Each structure stands twice: as C-alpha cells, then as structure tokens.
C-alpha cells in the first residue's frame, strides 16, 4: 500500500478524509449553514478535500448543532471529524469524547465506529499495539450488529494491521473482501457516517499496490481498468492521480523504468491535495538508478530526504534510498556526505524499530545496524587520520617556513655584513685575507724548482703590469696565452701564481675582474642600472652565470643583492 495513503488517507479515519482550510458559509444550493441537515453538513465537509478548504468552523458548528438538538449519534460523528482534522490540536480528546458519547447510546454500531476511529488515530501516531486493542474491541462489537458497512470497516482495519506486520498475502485477502463489498454497494445512498465510494477507492489502491509488491501484475491490469472506468463514469477525478501513480509503481516492479518515470511524474502534476507524495519521488529515483542514471536518481533521493526525514510517520519502505545515497557518495569518496546519510539511516532505523518493529524486521537491508556502525567508525577513523595528517603537514609546513624564514634573515644579515665590509674596504683591500698566513721570516721569493729568482721576479713584475693595464678584462685571455706573452710556460706561470698569489690561475683571473666590477659599481653609479649579463661582459666573463657564481664565491654575497644595497645606500646618503 502506498505510504501516502497509509500515512495521510487510509491510516486516518476509515470513513472520513483529512480536512483542509477555508470557511464555507453556504452550501451549493445557497442554504445557510444553520439550515443544513447533518447529512448535508457531512457532504459539505467531505467536499472540502477537493477544494483545499478550511473545515474547522464547519466541524465546530456540527458539534454545536448536535449538542443543541441532543443528537448523540450525530455528536459522535462530529467528534470523529474533529479528531481527524489536521489543524485540530486536541485530536485525542475528541476521539475519547466520541467513545464516551457512544457508550451512552444503545447502538453497537456507533460504539464500534468510535473504537475504530480511536484505533486509526493511534495508528497515525505509530502506537500500533494500543491501536490493535481498540481494533479488536471494535471487531467484537461489530460482530453483534447487522451493519455490514461497519463490519467491512473493521476488515479494512485488520488489513491495515497485516500491512504493518508485513503479511502482504493476508492483507491482500482482506482488501479483496473490501473491494468486492464496497463495489457492489456503490449505488447505495450515502448516509452520514458512511462513504462507500471512498472506501472502495482506498481498498482498490491498497490492493493494486500489494499486487505490485507480490509480482501479481495480471490482477492489476483488471483492477486498474476497473478503477479508471469508475472514475470516468462518476467523474471522481480526485482519485485519478492515485491510480496513475499505481500504474507507475506497477511499471517499476515490471522493470519498465521509463514508463514508471513517465507515469509517476504525471501523477505528481495531477494531485489535487497538498500532502507530500513520497512514493512518486522514491520510485522515480529508484527507476533512474536502475537505468544507470545515478546522478539524477540522487537528486530525487535527496529531495525525498529533505521532506521525509523530518516527517512524523516515516514508513521504512523508503529506506533503500538512504542505502543508495551512502553507496553513491562512497563511490565519489565524499566522506562527509557518506557519514551524513549513515547517521541519518541509523537514526531512521531506531524509529523503524520502535514504530514498525514487525515490518522492519522483514525488510531486506544492505546495511544492517552493525554494518552501518562499522562503516561509520571506519569513516570517522579515516577522517581522524586525515585530520592528524593534515595537522602533521601544517606543523611540518610551519617548521619549514620558520626555518626558511630564519635562514632567509640569517642570509640577509650576512649579506648586509659582507656588503658593509666590501664598501668599507679600499681598492687594494678588497681581496679576501688568505687562509694561509705567511710567516714573517718567509723569503719574499721562495725558490721554485726549475726557476731562478730572476725569472720569478720578472714574471711577477709582468703580472703587476698585467693587472695595472687591466688586461684581464679580455674575455679571450687564457693561462696558455698569458704564459706565452710573458715568455714562460703554463706550468711555471701556474706555480708562481699559486705561491705568490695563493690561488689558482682561474680564481686569480676572475678575482681581478670582480674587484674591477665592484670598484666600478662603487665609483660609477650609472653601472648600478646595468643588468648582470652586461656587467659580466664588461668584466670579461663569457656569461652571467659564471659571473654570479664567482661573485658569490669571492664576496659571499649575490651580485643582485650587492647592487640593491648599493642603490639603497645611495638613496639613504642623499636624504
């Protein structure tokens, strides 16, 4: 049976439809309310379901009229209407009042109806055990009467209980009895308290729904044809959407998912009531899922969740939607959403076990409580690990940033110190102090094997000329070319430079070039605006990289930083 009927129509008073909002001062013939009979009042209240009107004032008038005329039977029916009015706060009070008044009447039919009314109100509140007691009491009393309508009301309620217990086959037998009885009595005149058409329609809807779930589709073809024919002939259009929905759910269980979607969406547009219709949303989502369109299915499942999760009567038949939401977000590695729906399903399961314990026990569950707890714990542990890793990464990042910042400022401080040293040195002092200190008694021109002192002195004098004339700026100069120019060989030249200049030829040549550039930058400020590559060419380096590397080696500072500090120094001096 469809949940919307269970929770909003059938579960309610077995004779009366839930009422809406709007005062109606006169009837269709223009009569004033005061002049309406009790039957006309009931017709008026029943008709409000088609117009979404407010029945409360009319029901209250029904109660006053019954008391005024001392019509206890009418008063029972009036209280019953009040107990099923959705806008009424004191439903339980009115249902109890109906029983108290019915006991004053020597009429078992009226008393049985009052008990049935009480049971349906309790079912709506998910108090099934207590409701069963009232239902059994009503059944015993109804058996003592000749009121067949009342007896089949009771049978209908028994079918409802079978549904609650998950006994679909037993429920089907009882609904078939109801359909047969109410269908053959449709031509009977409606009296107040009895509505054969409504009971026929609801019995038929429930029977079709059960057949779909029992895979007895051939029976449904006959029942649906019968329903649509009756609606057409009697213009009972209010029920049309419900049977279109039945066609949709029937198509779903036949695995005709495209047709199911078409029918269910059509039903959504045709309903003339304002109740939420979970069945359509659920089976549209399930149809899309079966077709492989999981993204579209999830839209409907999430729509169902927004309306269904906050509801009061949450039938467990929609539970699979939450299982599929968990599965979907697990495949997307969205642990936040996955955990959200696990928590919701665990909460729903508690509600199901409390309010639908018999039916819930029979439902096939992909995720039982233990599995949900395990998956929830796994996700939460995973999130904790992720949080710890994130925290670890943050701490490491802070340490690295702190270390890098420390190193940066340390380097900047060292650069500044080196800059100040370079600036304070005179031209002849720029060169670094050698690591090896020559002893005071060391001979000025120590002997080098194979070279006379005169030769050494001559080469040193030539090197002095080489330095003064800035011949080192020639980027073509090499150790071989210089040795030939000085009339010696590369080996001897290298040894003399190693001993007297205390560095190898390459460093000797490059240091001369660097000292020249530094002095140039200190004295000719226009060169501060030249780029590194141009300065390298001026100094005799073949490329900027060699210039920068040697500058860093000799002065322990980058040329770019030296130039930057020179500019800042000049700017500060000019203030």
Coordinates of C-alpha atoms in Angstrom, one line a residue:
X1 CA 0.0 0.0 0.0
X2 CA 1.3 3.4 -0.8
X3 CA 2.7 5.3 2.1
X4 CA 0.9 8.5 1.3
X5 CA -2.4 6.6 1.7
X6 CA -1.0 4.8 4.8
X7 CA 0.1 7.9 6.5
X8 CA -2.3 10.6 5.3
X9 CA -5.5 8.9 4.0
X10 CA -6.1 5.3 4.9
X11 CA -4.4 5.4 8.3
X12 CA -6.8 8.3 9.1
X13 CA -10.4 7.7 9.9
X14 CA -11.6 4.9 7.8
X15 CA -14.6 6.8 6.7
X16 CA -13.5 10.4 6.7
X17 CA -10.9 12.3 4.7
X18 CA -8.4 14.6 6.3
X19 CA -9.6 18.2 6.1
X20 CA -8.3 21.5 4.9
X21 CA -8.5 25.2 5.4
X22 CA -11.3 27.8 4.4
X23 CA -14.7 28.8 5.9
X24 CA -17.8 28.0 3.8
X25 CA -20.8 29.9 4.8
X26 CA -23.4 28.3 2.5
X27 CA -23.9 25.1 0.6
X28 CA -24.2 24.5 -3.2
X29 CA -27.9 25.4 -3.2
X30 CA -27.2 28.6 -1.3
X31 CA -28.6 27.4 2.0
X32 CA -27.2 28.9 5.2
X33 CA -25.2 26.6 7.4
X34 CA -27.8 26.8 10.1
X35 CA -30.3 25.2 7.8
X36 CA -28.2 22.3 6.7
X37 CA -29.1 18.8 7.8
X38 CA -26.5 16.5 9.4
X39 CA -26.0 14.6 6.2
X40 CA -25.6 17.9 4.2
X41 CA -23.0 19.0 6.8
X42 CA -21.0 15.8 6.2
X43 CA -21.3 16.2 2.4
X44 CA -20.0 19.8 2.9
X45 CA -17.1 18.7 5.0
X46 CA -16.2 15.8 2.6
X47 CA -16.3 18.1 -0.4
X48 CA -13.6 20.3 1.2
X49 CA -11.0 17.8 0.3
X50 CA -11.4 18.7 -3.3
X51 CA -11.1 22.4 -2.7
X52 CA -8.4 22.5 0.0
X53 CA -10.8 24.4 2.2
X54 CA -10.8 25.0 5.9
X55 CA -13.3 22.7 7.7
X56 CA -12.7 23.7 11.3
X57 CA -15.5 26.2 11.6
X58 CA -17.9 23.8 9.9
X59 CA -16.9 20.9 12.3
X60 CA -17.3 23.1 15.3
X61 CA -20.8 24.1 14.1
X62 CA -21.5 20.3 13.6
X63 CA -20.6 19.7 17.3
X64 CA -22.8 22.7 18.5
X65 CA -25.7 21.7 16.3
X66 CA -25.5 18.1 17.6
X67 CA -25.4 19.2 21.3
X68 CA -28.2 21.7 20.7
X69 CA -30.5 19.1 19.2
X70 CA -29.3 16.5 21.7
X71 CA -28.5 14.1 18.8
X72 CA -25.9 11.9 20.4
X73 CA -25.3 9.9 17.2
X74 CA -24.5 13.0 15.3
X75 CA -22.3 14.2 18.1
X76 CA -20.2 11.0 17.9
X77 CA -19.7 11.6 14.2
X78 CA -18.9 15.3 14.8
X79 CA -16.3 14.4 17.4
X80 CA -14.9 11.9 15.0
X81 CA -14.5 14.6 12.3
X82 CA -12.7 16.8 14.8
X83 CA -10.3 14.0 15.9
X84 CA -9.2 13.6 12.2
X85 CA -8.9 17.3 11.4
X86 CA -5.2 18.1 10.7
X87 CA -5.5 21.6 12.1
X88 CA -7.1 20.5 15.4
X89 CA -4.8 20.4 18.4
X90 CA -7.0 18.2 20.6
X91 CA -7.5 15.1 18.4
X92 CA -7.1 12.6 21.2
X93 CA -9.5 14.5 23.4
X94 CA -12.1 14.5 20.6
X95 CA -11.6 10.7 19.9
X96 CA -12.1 10.0 23.6
X97 CA -15.2 12.2 23.7
X98 CA -16.6 10.2 20.7
X99 CA -16.3 7.0 22.7
X100 CA -17.8 8.4 25.9
X101 CA -20.8 9.7 24.0
X102 CA -21.2 6.4 22.0
X103 CA -21.3 4.5 25.3
X104 CA -24.4 6.5 26.2
X105 CA -26.2 5.3 23.1
X106 CA -27.7 1.8 22.9
X107 CA -26.2 1.2 19.5
X108 CA -23.2 -1.2 19.0
X109 CA -22.6 0.2 15.5
X110 CA -21.9 3.7 16.8
X111 CA -19.7 2.4 19.6
X112 CA -17.7 0.1 17.2
X113 CA -17.2 3.1 14.9
X114 CA -15.9 5.2 17.8
X115 CA -13.4 2.5 18.7
X116 CA -12.3 2.2 15.0
X117 CA -11.8 5.9 14.9
X118 CA -9.6 5.8 18.1
X119 CA -7.5 2.9 16.6
X120 CA -6.9 4.8 13.4
X121 CA -5.8 7.9 15.3
X122 CA -3.4 5.7 17.3
X123 CA -2.0 4.1 14.2
X124 CA -1.3 7.6 12.8
X125 CA 0.7 8.2 16.0
X126 CA 2.6 4.9 15.4
X127 CA 1.0 3.4 18.6
X128 CA 0.2 0.2 16.9
X129 CA 0.0 -2.1 19.9
X130 CA -2.6 0.1 21.6
X131 CA -4.4 0.6 18.3
X132 CA -4.7 -3.2 17.9
X133 CA -6.5 -3.4 21.3
X134 CA -9.1 -0.9 20.2
X135 CA -9.5 -2.6 16.8
X136 CA -10.1 -6.0 18.3
X137 CA -12.7 -4.4 20.7
X138 CA -14.4 -2.8 17.7
X139 CA -14.4 -6.1 15.8
X140 CA -16.1 -8.0 18.7
X141 CA -18.8 -5.3 19.0
X142 CA -19.3 -5.1 15.2
X143 CA -20.0 -8.9 15.0
X144 CA -23.0 -8.3 17.2
X145 CA -24.6 -5.9 14.7
X146 CA -26.2 -6.2 11.3
X147 CA -24.2 -3.3 10.0
X148 CA -22.2 -4.7 7.1
X149 CA -20.6 -1.4 6.3
X150 CA -19.2 -1.4 9.8
X151 CA -18.0 -5.0 9.6
X152 CA -16.1 -4.2 6.4
X153 CA -14.6 -1.1 8.0
X154 CA -13.2 -3.5 10.6
X155 CA -11.9 -5.9 7.9
X156 CA -10.2 -2.9 6.3
X157 CA -8.5 -2.0 9.6
X158 CA -7.4 -5.6 10.0
X159 CA -5.8 -5.5 6.5
X160 CA -4.0 -2.3 7.7
X161 CA -2.6 -4.3 10.6
X162 CA -1.5 -7.1 8.3
X163 CA 0.4 -4.5 6.3
X164 CA 2.1 -3.3 9.5
X165 CA 3.1 -6.8 10.2
X166 CA 4.4 -7.3 6.7
X167 CA 1.9 -10.0 6.0
X168 CA 1.1 -8.9 2.4
X169 CA -0.7 -12.1 1.3
X170 CA -3.0 -11.9 4.3
X171 CA -3.6 -8.2 3.8
X172 CA -4.5 -8.9 0.1
X173 CA -7.2 -11.3 1.1
X174 CA -8.8 -8.8 3.4
X175 CA -8.6 -6.0 0.8
X176 CA -10.2 -8.2 -1.8
X177 CA -13.1 -8.7 0.5
X178 CA -13.4 -4.9 0.9
X179 CA -13.2 -4.2 -2.8
X180 CA -15.9 -6.7 -3.5
X181 CA -18.2 -5.5 -0.8
X182 CA -17.9 -1.8 -1.4
X183 CA -18.0 -2.1 -5.2
X184 CA -21.4 -3.9 -5.1
X185 CA -22.8 -1.3 -2.7
X186 CA -21.7 1.8 -4.6
X187 CA -25.3 2.5 -5.7
X188 CA -26.5 2.8 -2.1
X189 CA -27.4 6.2 -0.9
X190 CA -24.8 7.8 1.3
X191 CA -25.8 8.3 4.9
X192 CA -23.9 10.3 7.4
X193 CA -21.0 8.2 8.7
X194 CA -20.9 6.0 5.6
X195 CA -19.0 6.6 2.4
X196 CA -18.9 3.6 0.1
X197 CA -17.1 5.3 -2.8
X198 CA -14.2 6.4 -0.6
X199 CA -13.8 3.0 1.0
X200 CA -14.0 1.3 -2.4
X201 CA -11.3 3.6 -3.9
X202 CA -8.9 3.2 -1.0
X203 CA -9.3 -0.5 -0.8
X204 CA -8.6 -0.7 -4.6
X205 CA -5.5 1.5 -4.3
X206 CA -4.1 -0.7 -1.5
X207 CA -4.9 -3.9 -3.3
X208 CA -3.1 -2.7 -6.5
X209 CA -0.1 -1.7 -4.5
X210 CA 0.1 -5.0 -2.7
X211 CA -0.2 -6.9 -6.0
X212 CA 2.8 -4.9 -7.4
X213 CA 4.9 -5.9 -4.5
X214 CA 3.8 -9.5 -4.7
X215 CA 4.5 -9.5 -8.5
X216 CA 0.9 -10.4 -9.3
X217 CA 0.7 -7.9 -12.2
X218 CA -2.0 -9.6 -14.2
X219 CA -4.5 -8.9 -11.4
X220 CA -3.6 -5.3 -11.5
X221 CA -4.5 -4.9 -15.2
X222 CA -8.1 -5.8 -14.3
X223 CA -8.2 -3.6 -11.2
X224 CA -6.7 -0.5 -12.9
X225 CA -9.1 -0.8 -15.8
X226 CA -12.0 -1.1 -13.3
X227 CA -10.7 2.0 -11.4
X228 CA -10.3 4.2 -14.4
X229 CA -13.7 3.2 -15.8
X230 CA -15.4 4.1 -12.5
X231 CA -13.6 7.4 -12.2
X232 CA -14.7 8.3 -15.8
X233 CA -18.3 7.3 -15.4
X234 CA -18.7 9.0 -12.0
X235 CA -16.4 12.0 -12.5
X236 CA -14.4 11.1 -9.4
X237 CA -11.4 12.9 -10.6
X238 CA -9.9 13.4 -7.2
X239 CA -8.7 9.8 -7.2
X240 CA -7.3 9.8 -10.8
X241 CA -3.8 10.8 -9.8
X242 CA -3.6 8.0 -7.3
X243 CA -4.3 5.3 -9.9
X244 CA -1.8 6.9 -12.4
X245 CA 0.7 6.6 -9.6
X246 CA -0.3 2.9 -9.1
X247 CA 0.4 2.4 -12.8
X248 CA 3.9 4.0 -12.3
X249 CA 4.8 1.7 -9.3
X250 CA 3.4 -1.3 -11.2
X251 CA 5.7 -0.4 -14.1
X252 CA 8.6 -0.2 -11.8
X253 CA 8.1 -3.7 -10.4
X254 CA 7.7 -4.9 -14.0
X255 CA 11.2 -3.3 -14.6
X256 CA 9.7 -0.9 -17.2
X257 CA 11.6 2.0 -15.7
X258 CA 11.0 4.6 -18.5
X259 CA 7.2 4.1 -18.2
X260 CA 7.4 4.2 -14.4
X261 CA 9.1 7.6 -14.6
X262 CA 6.6 8.9 -17.1
X263 CA 3.6 7.8 -15.0
X264 CA 4.9 8.9 -11.7
X265 CA 5.9 12.3 -12.9
X266 CA 2.4 12.7 -14.4
X267 CA 0.8 11.7 -11.1
X268 CA 2.8 14.5 -9.4
X269 CA 1.2 17.1 -11.6
X270 CA -2.4 15.7 -11.2
X271 CA -2.8 15.5 -7.4
X272 CA -5.5 17.7 -6.0
X273 CA -4.3 17.6 -2.4
X274 CA -1.5 19.2 -0.6
X275 CA 0.1 16.2 1.0
X276 CA 3.7 15.2 0.3
X277 CA 3.8 12.3 -2.1
X278 CA 6.9 10.3 -1.1
X279 CA 6.0 7.3 -3.3
X280 CA 6.4 9.1 -6.5
X281 CA 9.7 10.7 -5.5
X282 CA 11.1 7.4 -4.3
X283 CA 10.2 5.3 -7.3
X284 CA 11.3 7.9 -9.8
X285 CA 14.7 7.9 -8.1
X286 CA 14.8 4.1 -8.0
X287 CA 13.9 4.0 -11.7
X288 CA 16.7 6.4 -12.6
X289 CA 19.1 4.3 -10.5
X290 CA 18.1 1.1 -12.3
X291 CA 18.6 2.8 -15.6
X292 CA 22.2 3.7 -14.6
X293 CA 21.5 7.4 -14.2
X294 CA 22.7 7.6 -10.7
X295 CA 23.3 11.4 -10.7
X296 CA 19.6 12.0 -11.5
X297 CA 18.5 9.3 -9.0
X298 CA 20.4 11.0 -6.2
X299 CA 18.6 14.3 -6.9
X300 CA 15.3 12.5 -6.1
X301 CA 16.7 10.7 -3.1
X302 CA 18.0 13.9 -1.7
X303 CA 14.6 15.6 -2.3
X304 CA 12.9 12.7 -0.6
X305 CA 15.3 13.0 2.3
X306 CA 14.5 16.7 2.8
X307 CA 10.8 16.0 3.1
X308 CA 10.7 12.5 4.5
X309 CA 13.4 12.7 7.2
X310 CA 11.7 15.5 9.1
X311 CA 8.3 13.8 8.8
X312 CA 6.4 12.1 11.6
X313 CA 5.2 8.9 10.0
X314 CA 8.3 7.6 8.3
X315 CA 7.5 4.3 6.6
X316 CA 10.5 2.0 6.2
X317 CA 9.8 1.2 2.6
X318 CA 11.9 4.3 1.6
X319 CA 14.9 3.0 3.5
X320 CA 16.7 1.8 0.3
X321 CA 17.1 5.5 -0.8
X322 CA 19.5 6.1 2.1
X323 CA 21.4 2.9 1.4
X324 CA 21.9 4.1 -2.2
X325 CA 22.9 7.6 -1.1
X326 CA 25.6 6.0 1.1
X327 CA 26.8 3.8 -1.8
X328 CA 26.8 6.8 -4.2
X329 CA 28.8 9.1 -2.0
X330 CA 31.2 6.3 -1.1
X331 CA 32.0 5.8 -4.8
X332 CA 32.6 9.6 -5.0
X333 CA 34.9 9.5 -2.0
X334 CA 32.7 12.1 -0.4
X335 CA 33.1 11.0 3.2
X336 CA 31.2 14.0 4.6
X337 CA 28.0 13.1 2.7
X338 CA 28.5 9.4 3.3
X339 CA 28.8 10.0 7.0
X340 CA 25.7 12.3 6.9
X341 CA 23.5 9.6 5.4
X342 CA 24.9 6.8 7.6
X343 CA 23.9 8.9 10.7
X344 CA 20.5 9.6 9.2
X345 CA 19.9 5.9 8.4
X346 CA 21.0 4.9 11.9
X347 CA 18.5 7.4 13.3
X348 CA 15.8 6.2 11.0
X349 CA 16.4 2.6 11.9
X350 CA 15.8 3.4 15.6
X351 CA 12.5 5.0 14.6
X352 CA 11.6 2.0 12.4
X353 CA 12.4 -0.5 15.2
X354 CA 10.2 1.5 17.6
X355 CA 7.2 2.2 15.3
X356 CA 7.4 -0.5 12.7
X357 CA 9.2 -3.3 14.6
X358 CA 7.3 -6.2 12.8
X359 CA 7.6 -4.8 9.3
X360 CA 11.1 -3.5 9.8
X361 CA 12.3 -7.0 10.9
X362 CA 11.2 -8.3 7.5
X363 CA 12.8 -5.6 5.3
X364 CA 15.9 -6.7 3.4
X365 CA 18.7 -4.4 4.4
X366 CA 22.0 -4.0 2.5
X367 CA 23.2 -2.0 5.5
X368 CA 22.2 -3.5 8.9
X369 CA 22.9 -1.7 12.1
X370 CA 26.2 -3.5 12.7
X371 CA 27.4 -2.7 9.2
X372 CA 26.4 0.9 9.5
X373 CA 28.3 1.3 12.8
X374 CA 31.4 -0.3 11.3
X375 CA 31.3 1.9 8.2
X376 CA 30.6 5.0 10.3
X377 CA 33.6 4.1 12.6
X378 CA 35.8 3.4 9.5
X379 CA 34.9 6.8 8.0
X380 CA 35.4 8.6 11.3
X381 CA 38.7 6.9 11.9
X382 CA 39.7 7.8 8.3
X383 CA 38.7 11.4 8.9
X384 CA 40.7 11.4 12.2
X385 CA 43.8 10.0 10.3
X386 CA 43.2 12.7 7.7
X387 CA 43.0 15.3 10.4
X388 CA 46.2 14.1 12.0
X389 CA 48.0 14.0 8.7
X390 CA 46.7 17.5 7.9
X391 CA 47.8 18.7 11.3
X392 CA 51.2 17.0 10.8
X393 CA 51.6 18.6 7.4
X394 CA 50.6 22.0 8.9
X395 CA 53.2 21.6 11.7
X396 CA 55.9 20.5 9.2
X397 CA 55.0 23.4 7.0
X398 CA 55.2 25.8 9.9
X399 CA 58.6 24.4 10.9
X400 CA 59.9 24.6 7.3
X401 CA 58.6 28.1 6.8
X402 CA 60.0 29.1 10.2
X403 CA 63.4 27.5 9.3
X404 CA 63.3 29.1 5.8
X405 CA 62.4 32.5 7.3
X406 CA 65.2 32.1 9.8
X407 CA 67.7 31.1 7.1
X408 CA 66.5 33.9 4.9
X409 CA 67.0 36.6 7.5
X410 CA 70.3 35.0 8.5
X411 CA 71.5 35.2 4.9
X412 CA 70.2 38.7 4.6
X413 CA 72.1 39.7 7.8
X414 CA 75.3 38.0 6.5
X415 CA 74.8 39.7 3.1
X416 CA 74.5 43.0 4.8
X417 CA 77.6 42.5 6.9
X418 CA 79.6 41.4 3.8
X419 CA 78.2 44.4 1.9
X420 CA 79.4 46.8 4.6
X421 CA 82.8 45.1 4.7
X422 CA 83.1 45.5 0.9
X423 CA 82.0 49.1 0.9
X424 CA 84.5 50.0 3.8
X425 CA 87.5 48.4 2.0
X426 CA 89.7 50.3 -0.2
X427 CA 90.6 49.0 -3.6
X428 CA 93.8 47.3 -2.5
X429 CA 92.0 45.7 0.4
X430 CA 89.0 44.2 -1.4
X431 CA 90.7 40.8 -1.8
X432 CA 90.0 38.4 0.9
X433 CA 92.6 37.8 3.6
X434 CA 94.3 34.5 2.7
X435 CA 93.5 31.5 4.8
X436 CA 97.2 30.6 4.9
X437 CA 99.3 33.2 6.8
X438 CA 102.9 33.6 5.6
X439 CA 105.4 33.5 8.4
X440 CA 107.4 36.7 9.0
X441 CA 110.7 35.0 8.2
X442 CA 109.4 33.6 4.9
X443 CA 111.6 34.5 2.0
X444 CA 109.9 37.1 -0.4
X445 CA 110.8 35.0 -3.4
X446 CA 111.0 31.4 -2.3
X447 CA 112.7 29.1 -4.7
X448 CA 110.5 27.1 -7.1
X449 CA 112.2 24.1 -8.6
X450 CA 113.4 24.8 -12.1
X451 CA 113.0 28.6 -11.9
X452 CA 115.7 31.1 -11.0
X453 CA 114.9 34.0 -8.7
X454 CA 115.4 36.4 -11.5
X455 CA 112.8 34.6 -13.7
X456 CA 110.3 34.6 -10.8
X457 CA 110.9 38.4 -10.2
X458 CA 110.4 39.1 -13.9
X459 CA 107.2 37.2 -14.2
X460 CA 105.8 38.9 -11.0
X461 CA 106.7 42.3 -12.5
X462 CA 104.9 41.4 -15.7
X463 CA 101.8 40.2 -13.8
X464 CA 101.8 43.6 -12.0
X465 CA 101.7 45.3 -15.4
X466 CA 99.0 42.8 -16.5
X467 CA 96.9 43.9 -13.5
X468 CA 97.5 47.7 -13.8
X469 CA 96.7 47.7 -17.5
X470 CA 93.6 45.7 -16.8
X471 CA 94.4 43.1 -19.5
X472 CA 92.3 40.7 -17.5
X473 CA 89.2 42.3 -19.0
X474 CA 89.9 40.5 -22.3
X475 CA 87.5 37.5 -22.2
X476 CA 89.9 35.7 -24.6
X477 CA 92.8 35.6 -22.2
X478 CA 93.8 32.1 -21.0
X479 CA 96.6 30.6 -19.0
X480 CA 98.4 29.5 -22.2
X481 CA 98.1 32.8 -23.9
X482 CA 99.3 34.7 -20.9
X483 CA 102.3 32.4 -20.3
X484 CA 103.3 32.8 -24.0
X485 CA 103.1 36.6 -23.6
X486 CA 105.3 36.5 -20.5
X487 CA 107.8 34.2 -22.2
X488 CA 107.3 31.2 -19.9
X489 CA 105.2 28.1 -19.9
X490 CA 101.8 27.5 -18.4
X491 CA 103.2 25.2 -15.7
X492 CA 105.7 27.7 -14.3
X493 CA 103.1 30.5 -14.5
X494 CA 100.6 28.4 -12.6
X495 CA 103.2 27.6 -9.9
X496 CA 104.2 31.3 -9.5
X497 CA 100.6 32.4 -9.1
X498 CA 99.8 29.5 -6.7
X499 CA 102.8 30.5 -4.5
X500 CA 102.7 34.3 -4.7
X501 CA 99.0 35.0 -5.3
X502 CA 97.9 32.0 -3.2
X503 CA 95.2 30.9 -5.6
X504 CA 94.9 29.0 -8.9
X505 CA 95.0 30.8 -12.2
X506 CA 91.3 30.7 -12.8
X507 CA 90.5 32.3 -9.4
X508 CA 93.3 34.8 -9.9
X509 CA 91.9 36.0 -13.2
X510 CA 88.3 36.0 -12.1
X511 CA 89.1 37.8 -8.8
X512 CA 90.8 40.6 -10.7
X513 CA 87.7 41.0 -12.9
X514 CA 85.4 41.0 -9.8
X515 CA 87.5 43.6 -8.0
X516 CA 87.3 45.8 -11.1
X517 CA 83.5 45.5 -11.3
X518 CA 83.0 46.2 -7.6
X519 CA 85.1 49.3 -7.8
X520 CA 83.2 50.3 -10.9
X521 CA 79.9 50.0 -9.1
X522 CA 81.2 51.9 -6.1
X523 CA 82.5 54.8 -8.1
X524 CA 80.4 54.9 -11.3
X525 CA 76.8 54.6 -10.1
X526 CA 75.4 54.5 -13.6
X527 CA 76.5 50.9 -13.8
X528 CA 74.1 50.0 -11.0
X529 CA 71.3 50.2 -13.6
X530 CA 73.0 47.6 -15.8
X531 CA 71.9 44.0 -15.8
X532 CA 74.0 41.1 -14.6
X533 CA 74.7 39.9 -18.1
X534 CA 76.0 43.3 -19.2
X535 CA 78.2 43.6 -16.1
X536 CA 79.6 40.2 -16.8
X537 CA 80.6 41.2 -20.3
X538 CA 82.2 44.4 -19.1
X539 CA 84.3 42.4 -16.6
X540 CA 85.4 39.8 -19.2
X541 CA 83.2 36.9 -18.3
X542 CA 81.7 34.9 -21.1
X543 CA 78.3 34.6 -19.4
X544 CA 76.2 35.9 -16.5
X545 CA 76.1 32.6 -14.7
X546 CA 80.0 32.4 -14.4
X547 CA 80.0 36.0 -13.2
X548 CA 77.3 35.4 -10.5
X549 CA 78.9 32.1 -9.3
X550 CA 82.4 33.7 -8.9
X551 CA 80.9 36.8 -7.3
X552 CA 79.2 34.6 -4.7
X553 CA 82.4 32.6 -4.2
X554 CA 84.6 35.6 -3.6
X555 CA 82.4 38.0 -1.7
X556 CA 79.8 35.6 -0.2
X557 CA 77.0 37.7 -1.5
X558 CA 74.9 37.7 -4.6
X559 CA 75.7 40.5 -7.2
X560 CA 72.0 41.3 -7.4
X561 CA 71.8 41.9 -3.6
X562 CA 75.1 44.0 -3.7
X563 CA 73.6 46.2 -6.4
X564 CA 70.3 46.5 -4.5
X565 CA 72.1 47.5 -1.3
X566 CA 74.3 50.0 -3.2
X567 CA 71.2 51.7 -4.5
X568 CA 69.6 51.8 -1.0
X569 CA 72.9 53.1 0.4
X570 CA 73.0 55.9 -2.2
X571 CA 69.3 56.8 -1.6
X572 CA 69.9 57.0 2.2
X573 CA 73.0 59.1 1.7
X574 CA 71.2 61.6 -0.4
X575 CA 68.5 62.3 2.2

